[in-house]
Coordinates of C-alpha atoms and ligand atoms in Angstrom, one line a residue:
M1 CA 0.0 0.0 0.0
A2 CA 1.7 3.1 -1.1
A3 CA 0.3 6.2 0.6
I4 CA -1.4 4.3 3.4
A5 CA 0.3 2.7 6.4
T6 CA -1.9 -0.1 7.6
T7 CA -2.6 -1.2 11.1
A8 CA -4.1 -4.4 9.8
T9 CA -2.3 -6.8 7.6
S10 CA -5.3 -8.0 5.7
A11 CA -6.1 -4.8 4.0
A12 CA -5.8 -5.5 0.3
S13 CA -8.4 -3.2 -1.3
P14 CA -8.1 0.5 -2.0
T15 CA -9.1 2.4 1.0
H16 CA -11.0 5.3 2.4
R17 CA -13.7 6.8 0.3
S18 CA -12.2 5.4 -3.0
F19 CA -15.0 2.9 -3.5
S20 CA -17.8 5.4 -3.0
F21 CA -16.9 6.9 -6.3
P22 CA -18.6 6.9 -8.8
C23 CA -21.5 4.7 -7.7
S24 CA -23.8 6.0 -5.0
P25 CA -27.1 4.8 -3.9
P26 CA -30.1 6.6 -5.2
P27 CA -31.8 9.0 -2.9
P28 CA -34.7 7.8 -0.9
S29 CA -37.9 9.0 -2.5
L30 CA -40.0 10.2 0.5
T31 CA -38.9 11.6 3.8
P32 CA -41.0 13.8 6.0
L33 CA -39.8 17.4 6.4
P34 CA -39.2 18.5 10.0
F35 CA -42.0 21.1 9.5
P36 CA -44.9 20.2 7.3
R37 CA -45.9 22.8 4.7
R38 CA -49.1 24.5 5.3
G39 CA -51.4 25.0 2.4
C40 CA -52.3 28.6 2.6
A41 CA -54.4 30.6 0.2
V42 CA -53.2 34.1 0.4
S43 CA -55.5 36.9 -0.4
I44 CA -54.4 40.5 -0.5
H45 CA -56.9 43.1 0.8
S46 CA -56.5 46.8 0.3
K47 CA -54.7 47.3 3.6
N48 CA -53.5 43.9 4.7
I49 CA -52.6 40.4 3.8
R50 CA -54.7 37.5 5.1
I51 CA -53.8 33.9 5.2
R52 CA -56.8 31.7 5.1
N53 CA -57.3 28.1 6.1
P54 CA -53.7 27.4 7.1
R55 CA -54.6 23.9 8.1
S56 CA -53.7 21.4 5.6
K57 CA -50.5 19.6 6.2
G58 CA -48.4 17.3 4.0
L59 CA -45.1 15.6 3.4
R60 CA -42.7 16.5 0.7
R61 CA -40.2 14.8 -1.4
V62 CA -36.6 15.4 -0.5
E63 CA -35.1 14.4 -3.8
C64 CA -33.8 17.2 -5.9
L65 CA -36.4 17.6 -8.7
A66 CA -34.5 20.5 -10.2
R67 CA -34.3 20.8 -14.0
E68 CA -30.5 21.3 -13.6
P69 CA -28.7 18.8 -11.5
L70 CA -27.2 20.0 -8.2
K71 CA -23.6 21.0 -8.1
V72 CA -21.9 21.3 -4.7
M73 CA -18.3 22.1 -3.6
I74 CA -17.3 21.3 0.0
S75 CA -14.2 22.7 1.6
G76 CA -12.6 22.8 5.0
A77 CA -9.4 22.1 6.7
P78 CA -8.0 18.6 7.0
A79 CA -10.4 16.4 9.1
S80 CA -13.0 19.1 9.2
G81 CA -15.5 16.3 8.3
K82 CA -15.8 16.7 4.5
G83 CA -15.7 13.0 3.8
T84 CA -18.2 12.3 6.6
Q85 CA -20.7 14.8 5.4
C86 CA -20.2 13.7 1.8
E87 CA -21.2 10.2 2.7
M88 CA -24.5 11.5 4.0
I89 CA -25.1 14.0 1.1
V90 CA -24.4 11.3 -1.5
E91 CA -26.8 8.9 0.2
K92 CA -29.6 11.5 0.2
Y93 CA -29.0 13.4 -3.0
G94 CA -27.4 10.8 -5.2
L95 CA -24.7 13.2 -6.4
V96 CA -21.5 11.9 -8.0
H97 CA -18.9 12.3 -5.2
I98 CA -15.5 13.5 -6.6
S99 CA -12.9 13.5 -3.8
T100 CA -9.5 14.4 -5.1
G101 CA -7.9 12.8 -2.0
D102 CA -9.7 9.5 -2.9
L103 CA -8.9 9.8 -6.5
L104 CA -5.2 10.3 -5.7
R105 CA -5.1 7.6 -3.1
A106 CA -6.6 5.2 -5.7
E107 CA -3.9 6.2 -8.2
V108 CA -1.2 5.6 -5.6
S109 CA -2.6 2.2 -4.7
S110 CA -2.8 1.2 -8.3
G111 CA 0.8 2.3 -8.9
S112 CA -0.1 4.3 -11.9
E113 CA 2.2 7.1 -13.3
V114 CA 0.0 9.7 -11.7
G115 CA 0.1 7.8 -8.5
M116 CA 3.9 7.7 -8.5
K117 CA 4.0 11.4 -9.0
A118 CA 1.4 12.1 -6.3
K119 CA 2.7 9.8 -3.6
E120 CA 5.7 11.8 -2.5
Y121 CA 3.6 15.0 -2.1
M122 CA 0.8 13.3 -0.3
E123 CA 3.0 11.5 2.2
S124 CA 4.7 14.8 3.2
G125 CA 1.3 16.5 3.5
R126 CA 2.0 18.9 0.6
L127 CA -0.4 19.6 -2.3
V128 CA 0.0 17.5 -5.4
P129 CA 1.0 19.7 -8.4
D130 CA -2.0 21.5 -9.9
E131 CA -1.8 20.1 -13.4
V132 CA -2.0 16.5 -12.2
V133 CA -5.1 17.1 -10.1
T134 CA -6.9 19.4 -12.4
E135 CA -6.6 17.0 -15.3
M136 CA -8.1 14.3 -13.2
V137 CA -11.0 16.4 -11.9
I138 CA -11.9 17.8 -15.3
A139 CA -11.9 14.4 -16.9
R140 CA -14.2 13.1 -14.1
L141 CA -16.6 16.1 -14.2
S142 CA -17.1 15.6 -18.0
Q143 CA -18.3 12.0 -17.6
P144 CA -22.0 11.5 -18.3
D145 CA -23.0 10.4 -14.8
A146 CA -21.7 13.7 -13.3
K147 CA -23.6 15.7 -15.8
E148 CA -26.8 13.7 -15.3
K149 CA -26.8 13.3 -11.5
G150 CA -24.9 16.4 -10.5
W151 CA -21.7 16.4 -8.5
L152 CA -20.2 16.9 -5.1
L153 CA -16.6 18.2 -5.4
D154 CA -14.7 17.4 -2.2
G155 CA -11.2 18.9 -1.7
Y156 CA -11.0 20.7 -5.0
P157 CA -10.2 23.5 -5.8
R158 CA -7.5 23.7 -3.2
S159 CA -5.2 26.3 -4.7
P160 CA -5.9 29.6 -6.5
A161 CA -4.7 28.1 -9.8
Q162 CA -7.2 25.2 -9.4
A163 CA -10.0 27.6 -8.8
Q164 CA -9.0 29.6 -11.9
S165 CA -8.9 26.5 -14.0
L166 CA -12.6 25.8 -13.2
E167 CA -13.5 29.4 -13.7
K168 CA -12.0 29.4 -17.2
L169 CA -14.1 26.4 -18.1
K170 CA -17.1 28.2 -16.5
I171 CA -17.5 25.3 -14.1
R172 CA -19.3 26.7 -11.0
P173 CA -21.2 25.1 -8.2
D174 CA -24.6 26.1 -6.9
V175 CA -23.1 26.4 -3.4
F176 CA -19.7 26.4 -1.8
I177 CA -19.9 24.9 1.7
I178 CA -17.1 25.6 4.2
L179 CA -16.9 23.3 7.2
D180 CA -15.5 25.4 10.0
V181 CA -13.7 23.6 12.9
P182 CA -11.2 24.9 15.5
D183 CA -7.6 23.8 14.8
E184 CA -7.1 21.8 18.1
I185 CA -10.1 19.7 17.3
L186 CA -8.8 19.0 13.8
I187 CA -5.6 17.5 15.0
D188 CA -7.4 15.2 17.4
R189 CA -9.8 14.1 14.6
C190 CA -6.9 13.3 12.3
V191 CA -4.8 11.4 14.8
G192 CA -7.9 9.4 15.9
R193 CA -9.2 8.7 12.3
R194 CA -9.4 5.1 11.1
L195 CA -10.7 3.8 7.8
D196 CA -12.4 0.6 6.9
P197 CA -10.7 -0.7 3.7
L198 CA -13.7 -3.0 3.0
T199 CA -16.5 -0.5 3.1
G200 CA -14.7 2.8 2.8
K201 CA -16.4 4.0 6.0
I202 CA -14.7 6.6 8.2
Y203 CA -14.3 6.0 11.9
H204 CA -12.8 7.8 14.8
L205 CA -11.3 5.9 17.8
K206 CA -13.2 8.1 20.3
N207 CA -16.0 9.9 18.3
F208 CA -17.2 7.0 16.1
P209 CA -15.6 3.8 17.2
P210 CA -16.2 0.7 15.0
E211 CA -19.3 -1.3 15.6
T212 CA -17.7 -4.7 15.9
E213 CA -14.4 -6.3 16.8
D214 CA -14.0 -7.7 13.2
I215 CA -14.2 -4.2 11.8
S216 CA -11.9 -2.9 14.5
A217 CA -9.3 -5.5 13.5
R218 CA -9.2 -4.5 9.8
L219 CA -9.1 -0.7 10.3
I220 CA -6.2 1.2 8.8
T221 CA -4.6 4.6 9.5
R222 CA -3.7 7.1 6.7
S223 CA 0.0 7.8 6.5
D224 CA -0.6 11.5 6.5
D225 CA -2.6 11.5 9.7
T226 CA 0.3 12.2 12.1
E227 CA 0.2 15.4 14.1
E228 CA 3.2 16.8 12.3
K229 CA 1.7 16.2 8.8
V230 CA -1.7 17.5 9.8
K231 CA -0.2 20.8 11.0
S232 CA 1.6 21.2 7.7
R233 CA -1.6 20.4 5.7
L234 CA -3.5 22.8 7.9
E235 CA -1.0 25.6 7.1
T236 CA -1.3 25.0 3.4
Y237 CA -5.1 25.1 3.7
K238 CA -5.1 28.4 5.5
K239 CA -2.6 29.9 3.1
N240 CA -4.9 29.3 0.1
A241 CA -8.3 29.5 1.7
E242 CA -8.9 33.2 1.4
V243 CA -8.2 33.5 -2.3
I244 CA -10.3 30.4 -3.1
F245 CA -13.2 31.7 -1.0
S246 CA -13.1 35.1 -2.7
T247 CA -13.6 33.3 -6.0
Y248 CA -16.8 31.9 -4.7
M249 CA -17.8 34.8 -2.5
D250 CA -21.4 34.9 -3.8
L251 CA -21.9 31.2 -3.2
L252 CA -20.3 30.7 0.2
T253 CA -22.0 29.1 3.1
K254 CA -20.0 28.6 6.3
V255 CA -21.3 25.7 8.5
D256 CA -20.1 25.1 12.0
G257 CA -18.4 21.7 11.7
N258 CA -17.8 21.4 15.4
R259 CA -21.1 19.7 16.2
P260 CA -22.4 16.2 16.0
K261 CA -22.3 15.0 12.4
E262 CA -26.1 14.5 12.2
V263 CA -26.7 18.1 13.3
I264 CA -24.2 19.4 10.7
F265 CA -25.9 17.3 8.0
E266 CA -29.3 18.7 9.0
E267 CA -28.1 22.2 8.2
I268 CA -26.5 21.2 5.0
D269 CA -29.5 19.2 4.0
S270 CA -31.9 22.1 4.5
L271 CA -29.6 24.3 2.5
L272 CA -29.5 21.9 -0.4
Q273 CA -33.2 21.5 -0.3
R274 CA -33.7 25.2 -0.6
I275 CA -31.3 25.3 -3.6
C276 CA -33.1 22.4 -5.3
E277 CA -36.4 24.2 -4.9
G278 CA -34.8 27.5 -6.1
K279 CA -33.6 25.8 -9.2
L280 CA -37.0 24.4 -9.9
A281 CA -38.8 27.7 -9.6
P282 CA -36.6 30.7 -9.5
V283 CA -38.8 33.4 -8.2
K284 CA -38.7 37.2 -8.2
S285 CA -37.7 38.5 -4.8
I286 CA -41.2 40.0 -4.3
D287 CA -44.3 38.3 -5.6
L288 CA -47.0 38.1 -3.0
K289 CA -49.3 36.2 -5.2
L290 CA -47.1 33.2 -5.0
G291 CA -47.5 33.0 -1.3
S292 CA -44.9 31.5 1.0
S293 CA -45.8 29.1 3.7
S294 CA -42.5 27.8 4.8
Q295 CA -38.8 28.6 4.8
D296 CA -38.3 26.2 2.0
N297 CA -40.1 28.3 -0.6
W298 CA -39.2 31.6 1.0
R299 CA -38.4 34.0 -1.9
G300 CA -35.3 35.6 -0.5
I301 CA -34.6 39.1 0.8
P302 CA -36.3 41.8 -1.3
T303 CA -34.0 44.2 -3.1
R304 CA -34.2 48.0 -3.1
L305 CA -34.4 48.2 0.7
N306 CA -32.5 51.5 0.6
N307 CA -35.3 53.1 -1.4
I308 CA -37.1 54.8 1.5
P309 CA -39.8 55.3 2.4
H310 CA -40.5 51.7 1.5
S311 CA -43.0 50.9 -1.2
R312 CA -46.2 49.1 -0.2
E313 CA -44.9 46.0 -1.9
I314 CA -41.8 45.9 0.4
R315 CA -43.9 46.6 3.5
E316 CA -46.3 43.9 2.6
Y317 CA -43.5 41.5 1.9
F318 CA -42.2 41.9 5.5
Y319 CA -45.7 41.8 7.0
E320 CA -46.1 38.4 5.4
D321 CA -42.7 37.2 6.4
V322 CA -43.3 38.1 10.0
L323 CA -46.8 36.5 9.9
Q324 CA -45.5 33.2 8.6
A325 CA -42.9 33.0 11.4
T326 CA -45.3 34.0 14.1
Q327 CA -47.9 31.6 13.0
R328 CA -45.5 28.7 13.0
A329 CA -44.3 29.6 16.5
V330 CA -47.9 29.9 17.8
Q331 CA -48.8 26.6 16.2
D332 CA -45.9 25.0 17.9
K333 CA -47.3 26.3 21.2
R334 CA -44.6 28.8 21.9
F335 CA -46.1 31.3 24.4
R336 CA -43.6 34.1 25.0
L337 CA -42.5 35.4 21.6
K338 CA -40.8 38.5 20.2
V339 CA -40.5 39.9 16.8
E340 CA -37.6 42.3 16.0
I341 CA -37.8 43.8 12.6
N342 CA -35.4 46.6 11.8
I343 CA -36.0 47.6 8.2
P344 CA -35.3 51.4 8.0
E345 CA -38.9 52.3 8.4
L346 CA -39.2 50.3 11.6
N347 CA -35.9 51.4 13.1
P348 CA -36.5 54.3 15.5
E349 CA -32.8 55.3 15.1
M350 CA -33.4 56.3 11.5
D351 CA -35.2 59.5 10.4
V352 CA -37.5 57.5 8.1
Y353 CA -39.0 55.7 11.1
R354 CA -42.8 55.3 10.6
I355 CA -45.0 54.2 13.4
G356 CA -47.7 53.7 10.8
T357 CA -45.7 50.8 9.3
L358 CA -45.6 49.2 12.7
M359 CA -49.3 49.6 13.1
E360 CA -49.9 48.1 9.7
L361 CA -47.7 45.1 10.7
V362 CA -49.7 44.7 13.9
R363 CA -53.0 44.9 12.0
T364 CA -51.8 42.2 9.6
L365 CA -51.0 39.9 12.4
A366 CA -54.1 40.6 14.4
L367 CA -56.4 40.2 11.4
S368 CA -54.8 36.9 10.4
F369 CA -55.1 35.4 13.9
A370 CA -58.7 36.7 14.0
D371 CA -59.3 35.0 10.7
D372 CA -58.4 31.8 12.4
G373 CA -61.1 32.4 15.0
K374 CA -58.9 33.7 17.8
H375 CA -59.7 36.7 20.0
V376 CA -56.7 39.0 19.8
K377 CA -55.9 41.8 22.2
V378 CA -53.6 44.5 20.6
C379 CA -51.9 46.4 23.4
V380 CA -50.1 49.7 23.5
Q381 CA -48.6 50.9 26.8
G382 CA -50.2 53.9 28.4
S383 CA -48.6 56.6 30.6
M384 CA -46.1 55.2 33.2
G385 CA -44.8 56.7 36.4
E386 CA -46.4 59.3 38.7
G387 CA -46.3 63.0 39.2
A388 CA -43.4 64.8 37.6
L389 CA -42.1 61.4 36.4
A390 CA -45.3 60.5 34.6
G391 CA -44.8 60.0 30.8
M392 CA -44.5 57.6 28.0
P393 CA -42.1 57.0 25.1
L394 CA -42.4 59.7 22.5
Q395 CA -42.7 57.2 19.6
L396 CA -45.9 55.8 21.1
A397 CA -47.6 59.1 21.8
G398 CA -51.0 59.1 20.1
T399 CA -50.8 55.5 18.7
R400 CA -53.5 54.1 20.9
R401 CA -55.9 56.6 19.4
I402 CA -54.8 56.0 15.9
L403 CA -55.2 52.3 16.3
D404 CA -58.8 52.9 17.4
Y405 CA -59.4 54.8 14.2
M406 CA -57.6 52.4 11.8
D407 CA -59.4 50.5 9.1
W408 CA -59.9 47.0 10.5
G409 CA -61.6 45.6 7.5
D410 CA -65.2 45.2 6.5
Y411 CA -65.9 42.2 8.6
G412 CA -66.5 43.8 12.0
A413 CA -63.4 42.2 13.4
K414 CA -62.7 45.1 15.7
G415 CA -64.7 45.0 18.8
T416 CA -65.4 41.3 18.4
F417 CA -62.3 39.3 17.6
I418 CA -59.9 42.2 17.9
N419 CA -59.8 44.5 20.8
I420 CA -57.4 47.3 21.7
G421 CA -56.0 47.7 25.2
S422 CA -53.0 48.9 27.1
I423 CA -50.3 46.9 28.9
G424 CA -51.1 45.5 32.3
A425 CA -52.7 42.5 34.1
K426 CA -56.1 44.2 34.2
E427 CA -56.2 44.0 30.3
V428 CA -56.3 40.2 30.3
D429 CA -59.8 39.1 29.8
E430 CA -61.0 35.5 30.0
H431 CA -62.0 35.3 26.3
D432 CA -58.7 36.7 25.0
D433 CA -56.7 34.0 23.1
I434 CA -53.6 35.9 22.1
F435 CA -51.9 39.2 23.0
I436 CA -49.9 41.4 20.7
L437 CA -47.8 44.1 22.5
M438 CA -46.8 46.9 20.2
A439 CA -43.3 48.2 20.7
P440 CA -43.3 47.9 24.5
Q441 CA -40.4 50.0 25.9
N442 CA -39.1 51.8 28.9
A443 CA -39.5 55.5 29.1
V444 CA -36.6 57.5 30.7
G445 CA -36.8 56.7 34.4
N446 CA -39.8 54.3 34.0
C447 CA -39.7 50.6 33.4
I448 CA -42.5 48.8 31.5
I449 CA -41.3 45.4 32.5
D450 CA -43.2 45.1 35.7
D451 CA -46.5 45.8 33.9
M452 CA -45.6 43.4 31.2
K453 CA -44.7 40.7 33.7
A454 CA -48.0 41.1 35.5
M455 CA -49.8 40.9 32.2
T456 CA -48.0 37.8 30.9
D457 CA -48.4 36.1 34.3
A458 CA -52.2 36.7 33.9
A459 CA -52.1 35.5 30.3
G460 CA -50.8 32.1 31.5
D461 CA -50.2 29.8 28.6
R462 CA -51.8 32.1 26.0
P463 CA -49.4 33.5 23.5
V464 CA -47.9 37.0 24.2
I465 CA -46.1 38.4 21.2
L466 CA -43.9 41.5 21.6
I467 CA -43.4 43.5 18.4
N468 CA -40.1 45.4 18.4
P469 CA -39.6 45.6 22.1
R470 CA -36.9 48.0 23.5
L471 CA -36.6 46.7 27.0
K472 CA -33.0 47.5 28.0
D473 CA -33.0 49.5 31.3
L474 CA -32.6 53.2 30.7
P475 CA -31.1 55.7 33.2
G476 CA -33.5 58.0 35.0
S477 CA -33.7 61.7 34.2
S478 CA -31.0 62.3 36.8
G479 CA -28.7 60.0 34.8
I480 CA -28.9 57.3 37.5
M481 CA -29.6 53.7 36.4
Q482 CA -32.5 52.1 38.2
T483 CA -30.9 49.1 39.8
M484 CA -33.5 47.6 42.0
G485 CA -34.6 44.3 40.5
R486 CA -32.6 45.0 37.3
D487 CA -31.3 41.4 37.1
K488 CA -34.7 39.9 37.5
R489 CA -36.1 42.2 34.9
L490 CA -33.4 41.4 32.4
E491 CA -33.9 37.7 33.1
Y492 CA -37.6 38.1 32.5
T493 CA -37.1 39.9 29.1
A494 CA -34.7 37.2 28.0
S495 CA -37.5 34.6 28.6
F496 CA -39.1 35.8 25.3
E497 CA -38.1 33.6 22.4
S498 CA -37.3 35.3 19.1
C499 CA -39.6 34.1 16.5
Y500 CA -38.6 36.7 13.8
S501 CA -35.6 38.9 13.5
F502 CA -34.4 41.0 10.6
R503 CA -31.8 43.7 10.5
L504 CA -29.7 45.3 7.8
L505 CA -26.0 45.4 8.0
Y506 CA -23.9 48.5 7.2
Y507 CA -20.3 49.3 7.3
A508 CA -19.6 50.5 10.9
G509 CA -20.8 54.1 11.5
T510 CA -22.7 54.4 8.2
Q511 CA -26.2 53.8 7.0
Y512 CA -25.3 53.4 3.3
P513 CA -24.8 51.3 1.3
I514 CA -26.4 48.2 2.7
M515 CA -23.8 45.5 3.1
G516 CA -26.0 42.6 4.0
A517 CA -28.7 41.4 6.3
L518 CA -29.3 39.0 9.1
R519 CA -32.6 37.2 9.2
M520 CA -34.2 34.6 11.4
S521 CA -37.7 33.2 10.9
Y522 CA -38.9 30.6 13.4
P523 CA -38.0 27.7 13.6
Y524 CA -35.0 28.2 11.4
R525 CA -31.5 29.4 12.1
Y526 CA -30.1 32.9 11.8
E527 CA -29.0 33.5 8.2
L528 CA -26.4 35.9 7.3
Y529 CA -26.7 37.4 3.8
K530 CA -24.3 39.5 1.8
R531 CA -25.7 42.0 -0.7
L532 CA -24.0 41.9 -4.1
D533 CA -24.4 44.0 -7.2
E534 CA -24.6 41.9 -10.4
P535 CA -22.8 43.1 -13.5
S536 CA -26.2 44.1 -14.9
G537 CA -26.6 46.5 -12.0
K538 CA -29.2 44.4 -10.2
E539 CA -28.6 43.7 -6.6
K540 CA -29.1 40.4 -4.9
Y541 CA -28.6 38.8 -1.5
V542 CA -26.6 35.6 -1.1
I543 CA -26.3 33.5 2.1
V544 CA -22.9 33.5 3.7
A545 CA -23.4 31.6 6.9
T546 CA -26.0 30.4 9.3
F547 CA -26.0 30.4 13.1
P548 CA -28.0 28.5 15.7
K549 CA -28.4 31.7 17.8
Q550 CA -28.0 35.4 17.2
P551 CA -24.4 35.9 16.1
T552 CA -22.1 38.4 17.7
I553 CA -20.7 41.3 15.7
D554 CA -17.3 39.4 15.7
E555 CA -19.0 36.3 14.3
V556 CA -20.7 38.4 11.6
N557 CA -17.4 40.1 10.7
D558 CA -15.6 36.7 10.5
A559 CA -18.2 35.2 8.3
F560 CA -18.2 38.1 5.9
Q561 CA -14.4 37.9 5.6
G562 CA -14.4 34.1 5.4
K563 CA -12.4 33.7 8.6
P564 CA -12.5 30.6 10.8
R565 CA -14.7 31.2 13.9
N566 CA -12.0 30.8 16.5
K567 CA -9.6 33.2 14.9
E568 CA -8.3 35.8 17.4
K569 CA -10.4 38.9 17.3
T570 CA -9.2 42.3 16.1
A571 CA -10.2 45.6 17.7
S572 CA -13.6 45.5 19.4
G573 CA -16.7 46.0 17.3
G574 CA -15.1 44.8 14.1
I575 CA -15.7 46.5 10.8
W576 CA -19.4 45.7 10.4
G577 CA -21.8 47.5 12.6
F578 CA -25.5 46.9 13.1
L579 CA -27.6 49.8 12.3
S580 CA -29.8 49.6 15.3
G581 CA -26.8 49.1 17.7
I582 CA -29.0 46.7 19.7
F583 CA -27.0 43.5 19.9
Ligands
LIG1 P1 -7.8 14.6 1.4 O1 -8.1 13.2 1.5 O2 -8.8 15.5 0.7 O3 -7.6 15.2 2.8 P2 -8.0 16.5 3.6 O4 -8.6 17.6 2.9 O5 -6.9 16.8 4.4 O6 -9.3 16.0 4.4 P3 -9.4 14.7 5.1 O7 -9.7 13.6 4.2 O8 -8.2 14.5 6.0 O9 -10.6 15.0 6.2 P4 -12.1 15.2 6.0 O10 -12.4 16.7 6.0 O11 -12.6 14.5 4.8 O12 -12.6 14.6 7.3 P5 -13.3 13.2 7.6 O13 -14.7 13.2 7.3 O14 -12.4 12.1 7.2 O15 -6.4 14.9 0.7 C1 -5.3 14.2 1.0 C2 -4.1 14.7 0.3 O16 -4.3 14.5 -1.1 C3 -3.7 16.1 0.5 O17 -2.9 16.4 1.6 C4 -2.9 16.4 -0.8 O18 -1.6 15.9 -0.7 C5 -3.7 15.6 -1.8 N1 -4.7 16.4 -2.5 C6 -6.1 16.2 -2.3 N2 -6.7 17.1 -3.1 C7 -5.8 17.9 -3.7 C8 -5.9 19.0 -4.6 N3 -7.1 19.5 -5.0 N4 -4.7 19.6 -5.0 C9 -3.5 19.1 -4.6 N5 -3.4 18.0 -3.8 C10 -4.5 17.4 -3.3 O19 -13.2 13.3 9.2 C11 -12.0 13.3 9.9 C12 -12.2 12.5 11.3 O20 -13.1 13.2 12.1 C13 -12.8 11.1 11.1 O21 -12.2 10.3 12.0 C14 -14.2 11.3 11.4 O22 -14.8 10.2 12.0 C15 -14.2 12.5 12.4 N6 -15.4 13.3 12.3 C16 -16.0 13.8 11.2 N7 -17.0 14.6 11.5 C17 -17.0 14.7 12.9 C18 -17.9 15.4 13.8 N8 -18.9 16.1 13.4 N9 -17.6 15.3 15.1 C19 -16.6 14.5 15.6 N10 -15.7 13.8 14.7 C20 -16.0 13.9 13.4

């Protein structure tokens, strides 16, 4: 065995993932989605959007039905888990897996001329010369099965020259996945890796030990899996990564590879499903008639967000987006929810802030829940404090009255299914099913949280939805921060689960141009998007990374720059700032 030092004498076959190529099992035809799609008929009224009969549920196919086969590149440091994820991707999507490491190892094993050339490089942990690898990859990509089934390119391109070779041939993937794993974990993974020469399956002595003693006895170790060689491979990877990533900037998705392999795959799977559906029906960024009842057919971030005031089309797009997320969360019996939507018109720190937009959003939510037969209480806080300290936040002044006068549709919903109230325990009536609290916030020196707490306690297990709350403690007029019970209040506000979050990203200290956006729609992950201008002048948003919880500014900066997560941070704040500054 050339490039492979065996720990078992019986190993006679080519090893590692060599056998998985090019044959892969067909994808299973039916698998339930984690969240069933809801069959919603969307009707647009003059002032709002209603979703009717969101009841029917169903299963959907997971196979990629796209007209064009799926093309995926997967990259990551040595032992970041590319091979492990590829096994799962191939099993589900039936793509042709092209691993340059496997191809080269097979050449070395067969003693071919290419193998003879490659052997020395591989054993020392260096890259095999570009021309050798590129020729192999291009030949493999041009075979009919890769064209028909789609491909999964693993470990290529690995140098700027390799990336350029593909670019020249206009070979581009649909997505470029980067598995992100801290260095210290990589070394442990390599040193503990073992391969089954019979099945090509990848094991790890600690993480994924072999199932039986027979398998254990035949496992082999790769000759480049020593600590010293891994360090050198890692160095080479880091040296080239930035340039390669910049070639695929508009297609990058960074995935946290330091989690259980099934969890990682779940994220990749959901990404690939979205791509498959996108290929089937590329949709305009705004087209309300199509409707959108789940993340899987979400139409992407609308463009022209810096044209403010926003058009009705843009406003209605976001009302619907918030509505979908909120309905999913309520359906899942989530009771303490918050919506944070910071498009310019809903961001009080911008001079285009419009309370009317917020009221329209609240009306859309309330009418939709009322349509489902729920009694909705829409609440706006009244005056807080006493004597000289009495007052309320300026932004909310007069809103209660305007809400009363708003057009609530021709169906007599207001006064029956929808009622307007303020914030406090006494507002909770027995027949109320759901409470929507419009922009609850502290006024200088006064804290709304105690009233909110009393109200939510009285609401029990009925949903309470905060829309754009601003609940950080504020100093009193004397400049003194109210400290009594502060911890308890903060703990309480944190108990509300985000069901929708959207904010635009700008270069620190500016509000133009938009650099990207961060979006979360229950029950999905936070998605970081980068805004790009196409040569035609059109703008578009491409996904750069996803996060299980709201990322920090540093994490956003790193993802934008394609840096590994654990990299030492630069000056505080980074170069990207969030417009609202709430983070
Ligand atoms: P190649 O085989 O591609 O090696 P690599 O990129 O270094 O990647 P690995 O195969 O080591 O790791 P992996 O990311 O697939 O991780 P795995 O899933 O096995 O290339 C080898 C050599 O060929 C190169 O050094 C170079 O010389 C040459 N070469 C290849 N392509 C080239 C190119 N384009 N140009 C020039 N030369 C090229 O997982 C690793 C371990 O971790 C396993 O034990 C696994 O069980 C475990 N593990 C996986 N996922 C998890 C998880 N989530 N949690 C815990 N453990 C996990």
